[in-house]
């Protein structure tokens, strides 16, 4: 199946996860940075998942699944190890709601890829279920290649880009934007050279970057 890669804003949107095991916990952890309104439906949950629930980071409906649990949900995860329960979740999912079945046995409206997140810098990788092991390997490689410094690096690029858009036009703007990809900027960030970064921003404002 050919999936369409898409990044979706689900802030304040209801997301329901049916299940309380290891897979459900992974889904919750992936969703936490999005500020979605997460609901977990399961009679029991793992200790680590319960920690998130006790912290109020998700709502826990401590009970067996019922179709009404999906009311108003934008995304739904059927994440149990019981095929019959996953079937019931699928049957209760409306046509306008998006469903992900962890067992991949039925309806699969979307897949959530492995994610490397460094602030606004987000890289995803998926083999669309063909080889989860390869997905994990590539993710690990990306995490090593793009370390935590990329969060600050991309934040700096964003600030610099906005200044360029404000102060430059035409070919001068294109040339200045191209300067943002010079490797020395990443070096400044990784070396914590705040003076070089500040000087570069001042040069942008003065029209001296080209």
mmCIF file of C-alpha atoms in Angstrom:
data_model
loop_
_atom_site.group_PDB
_atom_site.id
_atom_site.type_symbol
_atom_site.label_atom_id
_atom_site.label_comp_id
_atom_site.label_asym_id
_atom_site.label_seq_id
_atom_site.Cartn_x
_atom_site.Cartn_y
_atom_site.Cartn_z
ATOM 1 C CA UNK A 1 0.000 0.000 0.000
ATOM 2 C CA UNK A 2 1.291 3.452 -0.896
ATOM 3 C CA UNK A 3 0.873 5.731 2.110
ATOM 4 C CA UNK A 4 0.982 9.508 1.785
ATOM 5 C CA UNK A 5 3.577 11.009 4.171
ATOM 6 C CA UNK A 6 1.948 13.785 6.175
ATOM 7 C CA UNK A 7 2.677 15.784 9.321
ATOM 8 C CA UNK A 8 -0.571 16.645 11.083
ATOM 9 C CA UNK A 9 -1.296 19.147 13.846
ATOM 10 C CA UNK A 10 -3.305 17.247 16.473
ATOM 11 C CA UNK A 11 -2.935 19.757 19.295
ATOM 12 C CA UNK A 12 -6.070 19.652 21.498
ATOM 13 C CA UNK A 13 -7.586 16.930 19.309
ATOM 14 C CA UNK A 14 -8.886 13.759 20.939
ATOM 15 C CA UNK A 15 -6.784 10.648 20.411
ATOM 16 C CA UNK A 16 -7.961 7.300 21.790
ATOM 17 C CA UNK A 17 -5.646 4.387 22.499
ATOM 18 C CA UNK A 18 -7.367 1.105 23.262
ATOM 19 C CA UNK A 19 -4.904 -1.047 25.171
ATOM 20 C CA UNK A 20 -2.630 -0.700 28.161
ATOM 21 C CA UNK A 21 0.488 -2.667 27.313
ATOM 22 C CA UNK A 22 3.911 -1.972 25.867
ATOM 23 C CA UNK A 23 2.576 -0.885 22.463
ATOM 24 C CA UNK A 24 0.014 1.453 24.027
ATOM 25 C CA UNK A 25 2.744 3.000 26.161
ATOM 26 C CA UNK A 26 4.849 3.606 23.032
ATOM 27 C CA UNK A 27 1.905 5.338 21.355
ATOM 28 C CA UNK A 28 1.393 7.591 24.372
ATOM 29 C CA UNK A 29 5.075 8.529 24.462
ATOM 30 C CA UNK A 30 5.020 9.389 20.760
ATOM 31 C CA UNK A 31 1.920 11.540 21.228
ATOM 32 C CA UNK A 32 2.991 13.499 24.306
ATOM 33 C CA UNK A 33 4.993 16.190 22.419
ATOM 34 C CA UNK A 34 1.957 16.955 20.223
ATOM 35 C CA UNK A 35 -0.290 18.232 23.051
ATOM 36 C CA UNK A 36 -3.099 16.004 21.835
ATOM 37 C CA UNK A 37 -5.872 15.098 24.277
ATOM 38 C CA UNK A 38 -4.972 11.457 24.897
ATOM 39 C CA UNK A 39 -7.388 8.887 26.300
ATOM 40 C CA UNK A 40 -6.315 5.347 27.188
ATOM 41 C CA UNK A 41 -9.025 2.691 27.404
ATOM 42 C CA UNK A 42 -7.978 -0.478 29.217
ATOM 43 C CA UNK A 43 -8.795 -2.346 32.446
ATOM 44 C CA UNK A 44 -5.071 -2.501 33.264
ATOM 45 C CA UNK A 45 -1.928 -0.666 32.182
ATOM 46 C CA UNK A 46 1.810 -1.163 32.572
ATOM 47 C CA UNK A 47 3.590 0.562 35.441
ATOM 48 C CA UNK A 48 5.387 2.988 33.135
ATOM 49 C CA UNK A 49 2.166 3.912 31.346
ATOM 50 C CA UNK A 50 0.453 4.401 34.700
ATOM 51 C CA UNK A 51 3.103 6.960 35.610
ATOM 52 C CA UNK A 52 2.026 9.120 32.656
ATOM 53 C CA UNK A 53 -1.609 8.685 33.623
ATOM 54 C CA UNK A 54 -0.950 9.582 37.267
ATOM 55 C CA UNK A 55 0.832 12.730 36.087
ATOM 56 C CA UNK A 56 -2.316 13.752 34.212
ATOM 57 C CA UNK A 57 -0.652 13.555 30.816
ATOM 58 C CA UNK A 58 -3.430 11.316 29.524
ATOM 59 C CA UNK A 59 -6.908 10.276 30.652
ATOM 60 C CA UNK A 60 -7.388 6.681 31.752
ATOM 61 C CA UNK A 61 -10.731 4.958 31.290
ATOM 62 C CA UNK A 62 -10.110 1.911 33.456
ATOM 63 C CA UNK A 63 -12.593 -0.429 31.834
ATOM 64 C CA UNK A 64 -13.315 -2.661 28.873
ATOM 65 C CA UNK A 65 -13.705 -1.010 25.481
ATOM 66 C CA UNK A 66 -17.098 0.282 24.373
ATOM 67 C CA UNK A 67 -17.917 1.957 21.026
ATOM 68 C CA UNK A 68 -18.848 5.205 22.787
ATOM 69 C CA UNK A 69 -15.211 5.550 23.882
ATOM 70 C CA UNK A 70 -14.384 6.656 20.333
ATOM 71 C CA UNK A 71 -16.856 9.550 20.236
ATOM 72 C CA UNK A 72 -15.141 12.685 18.943
ATOM 73 C CA UNK A 73 -11.769 11.031 18.381
ATOM 74 C CA UNK A 74 -9.655 12.185 15.442
ATOM 75 C CA UNK A 75 -7.118 9.364 15.710
ATOM 76 C CA UNK A 76 -7.686 5.885 17.111
ATOM 77 C CA UNK A 77 -5.142 3.222 18.006
ATOM 78 C CA UNK A 78 -6.274 -0.367 18.489
ATOM 79 C CA UNK A 79 -3.255 -1.485 20.492
ATOM 80 C CA UNK A 80 -4.315 -4.632 22.322
ATOM 81 C CA UNK A 81 -3.052 -8.200 21.934
ATOM 82 C CA UNK A 82 -6.645 -9.402 21.573
ATOM 83 C CA UNK A 83 -7.754 -9.613 17.942
ATOM 84 C CA UNK A 84 -11.428 -9.618 18.943
ATOM 85 C CA UNK A 85 -11.034 -6.323 20.812
ATOM 86 C CA UNK A 86 -9.140 -4.788 17.906
ATOM 87 C CA UNK A 87 -11.923 -5.977 15.591
ATOM 88 C CA UNK A 88 -14.483 -4.293 17.851
ATOM 89 C CA UNK A 89 -12.522 -1.046 17.754
ATOM 90 C CA UNK A 90 -12.349 -1.222 13.969
ATOM 91 C CA UNK A 91 -16.076 -1.873 13.692
ATOM 92 C CA UNK A 92 -16.846 1.116 15.925
ATOM 93 C CA UNK A 93 -14.553 3.497 14.031
ATOM 94 C CA UNK A 94 -16.465 5.945 11.836
ATOM 95 C CA UNK A 95 -15.451 6.531 8.220
ATOM 96 C CA UNK A 96 -14.146 10.004 9.036
ATOM 97 C CA UNK A 97 -11.964 8.778 11.896
ATOM 98 C CA UNK A 98 -8.447 7.482 11.272
ATOM 99 C CA UNK A 99 -7.579 4.058 12.678
ATOM 100 C CA UNK A 100 -4.272 2.333 13.320
ATOM 101 C CA UNK A 101 -4.310 -1.344 14.259
ATOM 102 C CA UNK A 102 -1.163 -2.514 16.004
ATOM 103 C CA UNK A 103 -1.742 -6.057 14.762
ATOM 104 C CA UNK A 104 -2.050 -4.798 11.143
ATOM 105 C CA UNK A 105 -4.782 -7.361 10.517
ATOM 106 C CA UNK A 106 -7.546 -5.097 9.295
ATOM 107 C CA UNK A 107 -8.218 -1.467 8.520
ATOM 108 C CA UNK A 108 -5.075 0.607 8.612
ATOM 109 C CA UNK A 109 -5.760 4.252 7.762
ATOM 110 C CA UNK A 110 -2.358 5.503 8.841
ATOM 111 C CA UNK A 111 0.996 4.416 10.193
ATOM 112 C CA UNK A 112 3.058 6.422 12.621
ATOM 113 C CA UNK A 113 6.731 6.287 11.596
ATOM 114 C CA UNK A 114 9.770 6.276 13.835
ATOM 115 C CA UNK A 115 10.616 9.862 14.776
ATOM 116 C CA UNK A 116 13.804 11.719 15.577
ATOM 117 C CA UNK A 117 12.753 15.037 17.107
ATOM 118 C CA UNK A 118 15.158 17.868 17.841
ATOM 119 C CA UNK A 119 12.939 20.862 18.550
ATOM 120 C CA UNK A 120 11.542 22.029 15.209
ATOM 121 C CA UNK A 121 13.837 19.595 13.402
ATOM 122 C CA UNK A 122 11.837 16.420 12.825
ATOM 123 C CA UNK A 123 12.955 13.420 10.781
ATOM 124 C CA UNK A 124 10.739 10.382 10.292
ATOM 125 C CA UNK A 125 11.474 6.971 8.842
ATOM 126 C CA UNK A 126 9.249 4.060 7.939
ATOM 127 C CA UNK A 127 9.366 0.818 6.016
ATOM 128 C CA UNK A 128 5.526 0.751 6.073
ATOM 129 C CA UNK A 129 5.694 -2.353 8.220
ATOM 130 C CA UNK A 130 7.999 -4.327 5.931
ATOM 131 C CA UNK A 131 10.969 -4.330 8.320
ATOM 132 C CA UNK A 132 10.561 -2.755 11.776
ATOM 133 C CA UNK A 133 14.143 -3.795 12.564
ATOM 134 C CA UNK A 134 15.473 -1.708 9.676
ATOM 135 C CA UNK A 135 13.319 1.208 10.791
ATOM 136 C CA UNK A 136 14.860 1.027 14.270
ATOM 137 C CA UNK A 137 18.366 0.835 12.826
ATOM 138 C CA UNK A 138 17.899 3.843 10.560
ATOM 139 C CA UNK A 139 16.357 5.793 13.443
ATOM 140 C CA UNK A 140 19.370 4.998 15.626
ATOM 141 C CA UNK A 141 21.700 6.126 12.835
ATOM 142 C CA UNK A 142 19.772 9.386 12.467
ATOM 143 C CA UNK A 143 19.832 10.016 16.223
ATOM 144 C CA UNK A 144 23.602 9.727 16.135
ATOM 145 C CA UNK A 145 23.983 11.899 13.037
ATOM 146 C CA UNK A 146 21.593 14.608 14.221
ATOM 147 C CA UNK A 147 22.323 15.098 17.900
ATOM 148 C CA UNK A 148 20.607 17.387 20.413
ATOM 149 C CA UNK A 149 22.512 20.419 19.119
ATOM 150 C CA UNK A 150 20.208 20.436 16.090
ATOM 151 C CA UNK A 151 17.353 21.789 18.202
ATOM 152 C CA UNK A 152 19.335 24.951 18.943
ATOM 153 C CA UNK A 153 20.763 25.004 15.417
ATOM 154 C CA UNK A 154 17.342 24.982 13.758
ATOM 155 C CA UNK A 155 16.032 27.568 16.236
ATOM 156 C CA UNK A 156 18.928 29.836 15.241
ATOM 157 C CA UNK A 157 18.285 29.259 11.531
ATOM 158 C CA UNK A 158 14.649 30.196 12.072
ATOM 159 C CA UNK A 159 15.589 33.449 13.795
ATOM 160 C CA UNK A 160 18.146 34.304 11.111
ATOM 161 C CA UNK A 161 15.747 33.469 8.283
ATOM 162 C CA UNK A 162 13.068 35.768 9.676
ATOM 163 C CA UNK A 163 15.586 38.614 9.873
ATOM 164 C CA UNK A 164 16.637 38.002 6.269
ATOM 165 C CA UNK A 165 13.038 38.004 5.058
ATOM 166 C CA UNK A 166 12.519 41.299 6.870
ATOM 167 C CA UNK A 167 15.684 43.048 5.691
ATOM 168 C CA UNK A 168 16.478 41.687 2.206
ATOM 169 C CA UNK A 169 14.770 41.461 -1.166
ATOM 170 C CA UNK A 170 15.367 39.788 -4.522
ATOM 171 C CA UNK A 171 18.764 38.284 -5.278
ATOM 172 C CA UNK A 172 20.218 39.661 -2.058
ATOM 173 C CA UNK A 173 17.617 37.702 -0.103
ATOM 174 C CA UNK A 174 18.418 34.488 -1.984
ATOM 175 C CA UNK A 175 22.136 34.947 -1.389
ATOM 176 C CA UNK A 176 21.651 35.651 2.306
ATOM 177 C CA UNK A 177 19.396 32.617 2.753
ATOM 178 C CA UNK A 178 22.039 30.457 1.090
ATOM 179 C CA UNK A 179 24.539 31.622 3.714
ATOM 180 C CA UNK A 180 22.462 29.930 6.413
ATOM 181 C CA UNK A 181 23.657 26.540 5.202
ATOM 182 C CA UNK A 182 27.330 27.336 5.712
ATOM 183 C CA UNK A 183 28.809 24.616 7.984
ATOM 184 C CA UNK A 184 30.434 27.178 10.255
ATOM 185 C CA UNK A 185 27.027 28.102 11.692
ATOM 186 C CA UNK A 186 26.504 24.583 13.023
ATOM 187 C CA UNK A 187 30.052 24.712 14.396
ATOM 188 C CA UNK A 188 29.209 27.891 16.331
ATOM 189 C CA UNK A 189 26.158 26.224 17.826
ATOM 190 C CA UNK A 190 27.990 23.052 18.812
ATOM 191 C CA UNK A 191 30.893 25.056 20.256
ATOM 192 C CA UNK A 192 28.472 27.285 22.211
ATOM 193 C CA UNK A 193 29.988 30.347 20.528
ATOM 194 C CA UNK A 194 27.240 32.812 21.388
ATOM 195 C CA UNK A 195 29.264 35.837 20.279
ATOM 196 C CA UNK A 196 29.679 34.501 16.728
ATOM 197 C CA UNK A 197 25.962 33.770 16.529
ATOM 198 C CA UNK A 198 25.028 37.221 17.800
ATOM 199 C CA UNK A 199 27.506 38.861 15.424
ATOM 200 C CA UNK A 200 25.992 37.010 12.468
ATOM 201 C CA UNK A 201 22.507 38.224 13.397
ATOM 202 C CA UNK A 202 23.787 41.791 13.676
ATOM 203 C CA UNK A 203 25.361 41.477 10.221
ATOM 204 C CA UNK A 204 22.029 40.352 8.806
ATOM 205 C CA UNK A 205 20.259 43.374 10.274
ATOM 206 C CA UNK A 206 22.975 45.652 8.894
ATOM 207 C CA UNK A 207 22.628 44.165 5.412
ATOM 208 C CA UNK A 208 26.159 42.791 5.460
ATOM 209 C CA UNK A 209 25.380 39.122 4.730
ATOM 210 C CA UNK A 210 25.473 38.203 1.052
#
